[in-house]
Coordinates of C-alpha atoms and ligand atoms in Angstrom, one line a residue:
M127 CA 107.1 107.9 98.6
K128 CA 104.3 111.0 97.1
F129 CA 101.4 109.4 97.1
F130 CA 99.8 111.6 94.4
I131 CA 95.5 110.8 93.6
D132 CA 95.0 109.8 89.5
T133 CA 91.9 111.3 89.3
A134 CA 89.3 113.9 88.2
N135 CA 86.6 113.9 90.5
L136 CA 86.5 116.9 93.3
D137 CA 84.5 115.2 96.4
Q138 CA 87.7 112.2 96.7
I139 CA 90.7 114.8 95.5
R140 CA 89.1 116.2 98.9
E141 CA 88.5 112.7 100.5
A142 CA 91.9 111.7 100.5
Q143 CA 93.6 115.7 101.0
E144 CA 91.7 115.3 104.3
L145 CA 93.6 111.9 105.3
G146 CA 96.5 114.0 104.9
V147 CA 99.3 111.7 102.7
L148 CA 99.0 113.3 99.6
D149 CA 101.3 114.9 98.1
G150 CA 99.2 115.7 94.8
V151 CA 96.9 115.2 91.5
T152 CA 97.1 112.7 88.0
T153 CA 94.5 113.2 85.3
N154 CA 94.2 113.3 81.9
P155 CA 90.9 113.8 79.1
S156 CA 90.0 110.5 79.5
L157 CA 89.6 111.3 83.8
M158 CA 88.2 114.2 83.4
A159 CA 85.4 113.0 80.6
K160 CA 84.5 110.5 83.3
E161 CA 83.4 113.9 85.8
G162 CA 81.6 115.2 82.8
I163 CA 84.2 118.3 82.5
T164 CA 84.3 119.0 78.5
G165 CA 85.8 122.9 77.1
R166 CA 88.2 124.1 77.0
N167 CA 87.7 126.8 79.5
N168 CA 85.4 124.5 82.6
I169 CA 88.8 122.3 81.7
L170 CA 91.5 124.5 82.3
K171 CA 88.5 125.7 85.2
H172 CA 88.6 122.5 86.5
Y173 CA 92.7 122.1 86.9
V174 CA 91.7 125.5 89.4
D175 CA 90.0 124.1 91.2
I176 CA 92.3 121.6 91.5
C177 CA 95.0 123.5 93.0
N178 CA 93.1 125.1 95.2
I179 CA 92.0 121.5 97.1
V180 CA 95.7 120.2 96.9
D181 CA 99.1 121.3 98.4
G182 CA 101.0 119.8 95.4
G183 CA 101.7 119.1 92.1
V184 CA 99.0 118.3 89.7
S185 CA 99.3 117.7 86.8
A186 CA 97.7 118.9 83.5
E187 CA 97.4 117.7 79.4
V188 CA 98.5 119.0 76.5
I189 CA 95.6 117.9 73.9
A190 CA 98.0 119.0 70.8
T191 CA 100.8 116.8 69.5
E192 CA 102.3 118.6 67.3
F193 CA 105.3 120.3 68.6
K194 CA 105.4 124.0 68.6
A195 CA 101.3 124.0 69.6
M196 CA 102.4 121.1 72.3
V197 CA 105.1 124.5 73.9
K198 CA 102.4 126.9 73.4
E199 CA 99.4 124.6 75.1
G200 CA 102.0 123.8 78.3
E201 CA 102.9 127.2 78.0
E202 CA 99.5 128.6 78.5
L203 CA 99.3 125.2 81.8
A204 CA 101.3 126.2 83.8
D205 CA 100.6 129.4 83.2
L206 CA 97.2 129.1 84.9
H207 CA 98.5 128.3 88.5
D208 CA 101.9 127.5 90.3
Q209 CA 101.2 123.4 91.2
I210 CA 100.7 123.0 87.8
V211 CA 102.7 120.2 86.7
V212 CA 102.1 120.1 82.5
K213 CA 101.0 116.0 81.3
I214 CA 103.6 115.3 77.4
P215 CA 102.3 112.3 75.7
M216 CA 105.6 109.9 74.9
I217 CA 106.0 110.9 70.8
K218 CA 108.6 112.2 69.3
D219 CA 107.3 116.1 69.2
G220 CA 106.4 115.1 73.3
V221 CA 110.5 114.5 73.4
K222 CA 111.5 118.0 72.1
A223 CA 108.2 119.3 74.2
L224 CA 110.0 118.2 76.9
K225 CA 113.5 119.5 76.5
Y226 CA 112.0 123.0 75.6
L227 CA 110.3 123.0 79.3
S228 CA 112.9 121.5 80.6
D229 CA 114.9 124.0 80.1
K230 CA 112.1 126.9 80.9
D231 CA 112.2 124.8 83.9
I232 CA 107.7 124.3 83.5
R233 CA 108.0 121.0 85.2
T234 CA 106.2 118.4 82.8
N235 CA 104.6 114.4 83.2
C236 CA 106.3 112.4 80.2
T237 CA 103.0 110.5 79.9
L238 CA 102.0 107.0 79.1
V239 CA 105.8 105.0 78.8
F240 CA 105.2 101.2 78.8
S241 CA 109.3 100.8 77.6
V242 CA 112.6 100.6 78.8
G243 CA 113.4 102.9 76.3
Q244 CA 110.9 105.4 76.4
A245 CA 112.1 106.7 79.8
L246 CA 115.9 106.7 79.1
L247 CA 114.3 109.3 77.1
A248 CA 111.4 110.9 78.8
A249 CA 115.0 111.9 81.4
K250 CA 118.1 112.4 78.5
A251 CA 114.9 115.6 78.1
G252 CA 115.1 116.8 81.4
A253 CA 111.7 115.3 82.4
T254 CA 110.7 116.1 85.7
Y255 CA 108.1 112.9 86.1
V256 CA 107.5 110.2 84.0
S257 CA 104.9 107.9 84.1
P258 CA 105.7 104.1 83.7
F259 CA 101.5 102.7 83.1
I260 CA 102.1 99.5 85.2
G261 CA 98.4 98.5 85.3
R262 CA 97.7 98.7 81.5
L263 CA 100.7 96.9 81.1
D264 CA 99.7 93.7 83.1
D265 CA 96.8 94.7 81.2
I266 CA 98.0 92.6 77.8
S267 CA 100.3 89.9 80.2
A268 CA 103.2 92.3 80.4
D269 CA 105.4 93.1 83.5
G270 CA 104.2 96.5 84.3
L271 CA 106.6 96.0 87.5
N272 CA 109.4 95.0 85.7
L273 CA 109.1 98.0 83.8
I274 CA 109.6 99.5 86.8
A275 CA 112.9 97.7 88.3
E276 CA 114.5 97.7 84.8
I277 CA 114.4 102.2 85.7
R278 CA 114.6 102.5 88.5
H279 CA 118.2 100.7 87.6
I280 CA 118.7 103.2 84.5
Y281 CA 118.0 106.1 86.5
D282 CA 120.4 105.1 89.4
N283 CA 123.0 103.3 86.9
Y284 CA 123.7 107.5 85.4
A285 CA 122.0 109.6 89.3
F286 CA 119.2 111.3 86.5
D287 CA 117.1 114.0 89.0
T288 CA 113.3 111.7 87.3
Q289 CA 111.7 111.6 88.7
I290 CA 109.7 107.0 89.0
L291 CA 106.4 107.9 89.6
A292 CA 104.3 104.6 88.6
A293 CA 100.8 104.8 87.3
S294 CA 98.2 103.0 85.8
I295 CA 97.8 101.9 89.8
R296 CA 95.0 99.0 90.3
H297 CA 95.7 98.2 93.7
T298 CA 97.1 97.9 96.9
M299 CA 99.2 95.3 96.2
H300 CA 100.6 97.8 93.0
I301 CA 101.5 100.4 95.3
I302 CA 103.1 98.3 98.1
D303 CA 105.1 96.5 94.9
C304 CA 106.4 99.6 93.5
A305 CA 106.7 101.2 96.9
K306 CA 109.3 98.0 97.7
L307 CA 111.5 98.6 94.0
G308 CA 111.6 102.7 94.9
A309 CA 109.0 103.8 92.4
D310 CA 109.7 108.0 94.2
V311 CA 106.2 108.6 93.2
M312 CA 102.8 106.1 92.5
T313 CA 99.4 107.5 91.6
G314 CA 96.2 105.5 91.7
P315 CA 92.5 105.7 92.7
L316 CA 91.4 106.9 95.7
S317 CA 90.4 102.8 97.4
A318 CA 93.9 101.5 96.8
I319 CA 95.4 104.0 98.8
E320 CA 92.7 103.5 101.3
G321 CA 93.2 99.5 101.7
L322 CA 96.7 100.9 103.0
L323 CA 95.2 101.2 105.8
K324 CA 92.9 98.2 105.7
H325 CA 93.1 94.9 107.9
P326 CA 91.1 92.2 110.0
L327 CA 93.7 91.7 112.4
T328 CA 93.2 95.5 113.3
D329 CA 89.5 95.7 113.3
S330 CA 89.0 92.3 115.0
G331 CA 91.6 94.2 117.7
L332 CA 90.1 97.4 118.3
E333 CA 86.6 95.8 118.8
K334 CA 87.9 93.5 121.6
F335 CA 89.9 96.5 123.0
L336 CA 86.4 99.4 122.9
A337 CA 84.4 96.2 124.4
D338 CA 87.3 95.4 127.4
Y339 CA 86.8 99.5 128.0
K340 CA 83.4 99.1 128.4
K341 CA 82.9 96.7 130.5
G342 CA 85.7 98.3 133.4
N343 CA 83.6 101.9 133.1
Ligands
LIG28 C1 99.0 108.6 84.4 O1 98.5 109.9 85.4 C2 97.1 107.9 84.6 O2 96.6 109.0 84.5 C3 96.5 107.0 85.1 O3 96.9 106.7 85.0 C4 96.2 105.7 84.0 O4 95.6 104.3 84.5 P1 94.5 103.7 83.5 O5 95.2 102.7 82.9 O6 94.0 103.6 85.2 O7 93.3 104.5 82.5

C-alpha cells in the first residue's frame, strides 16, 4: 500500500518524508488556501517546492471545468515537474480530460469520487488513480469503506490498471481498514499516519527495558 500525505504544509510533508514511508502527496485548492498559498504563480511554485521535498507523485488540481481549458491547464501542470499528477474532478468534461491526458501518458488522479459508477468511468477513461472520498461519505452517514470494497471488486473483475487512492482519510483506523480492503494507496493527514506507530504496550515495554538496562549499568 502506498502512503500519500494529504496536505500543502511543507513542514508536515518534510516530517512524513523523513519518516521514510512517504510515497507521494495530494493537495487540493482548499489545502492550498489553508496554507495561505494564493495566486496562480505562488500555487505553481508551491507544487514545485513540494516535488523537491518528496520522491513520489504530487497531485496538482486543475481549476478549469471545461474540457479544453482543463486539458490546457493539465498540460501546464504536468510540464511543471515530472512528479506532477494532474488532478481532475469527476464531471463530464473531466472524464473527457482524463481520457485525453491518459492517451498522452500524463498521469491523472480523478478526484471527488463518491460512487462506484464514477469510479468505473474514471477507470474506463484511463485514470492513473481514482480518489473515493471516504471521510466525506461517513460525514453524511453513508459507508465510505464499503465504497472502497465495491470499487476493488469491480476493478478486479476487469483487471483495470487504475489505482484506488482512498482519500478523505480522517484517522488511523481508516488507513488500516482501507489496507484490509485492498486500496492501492491512501492519502491522509500526518496525524493518521503517525497514529499507526502508537501502542501503549510499546511505550510501557520500552520504559521497562530502559529502566532494567540502567539497573545493570
Ligand atoms: C484528496 O485528494 C483530497 O485532497 C482530500 O483527501 C479531501 O479530504 P477532506 O474530506 O478531509 O477534505
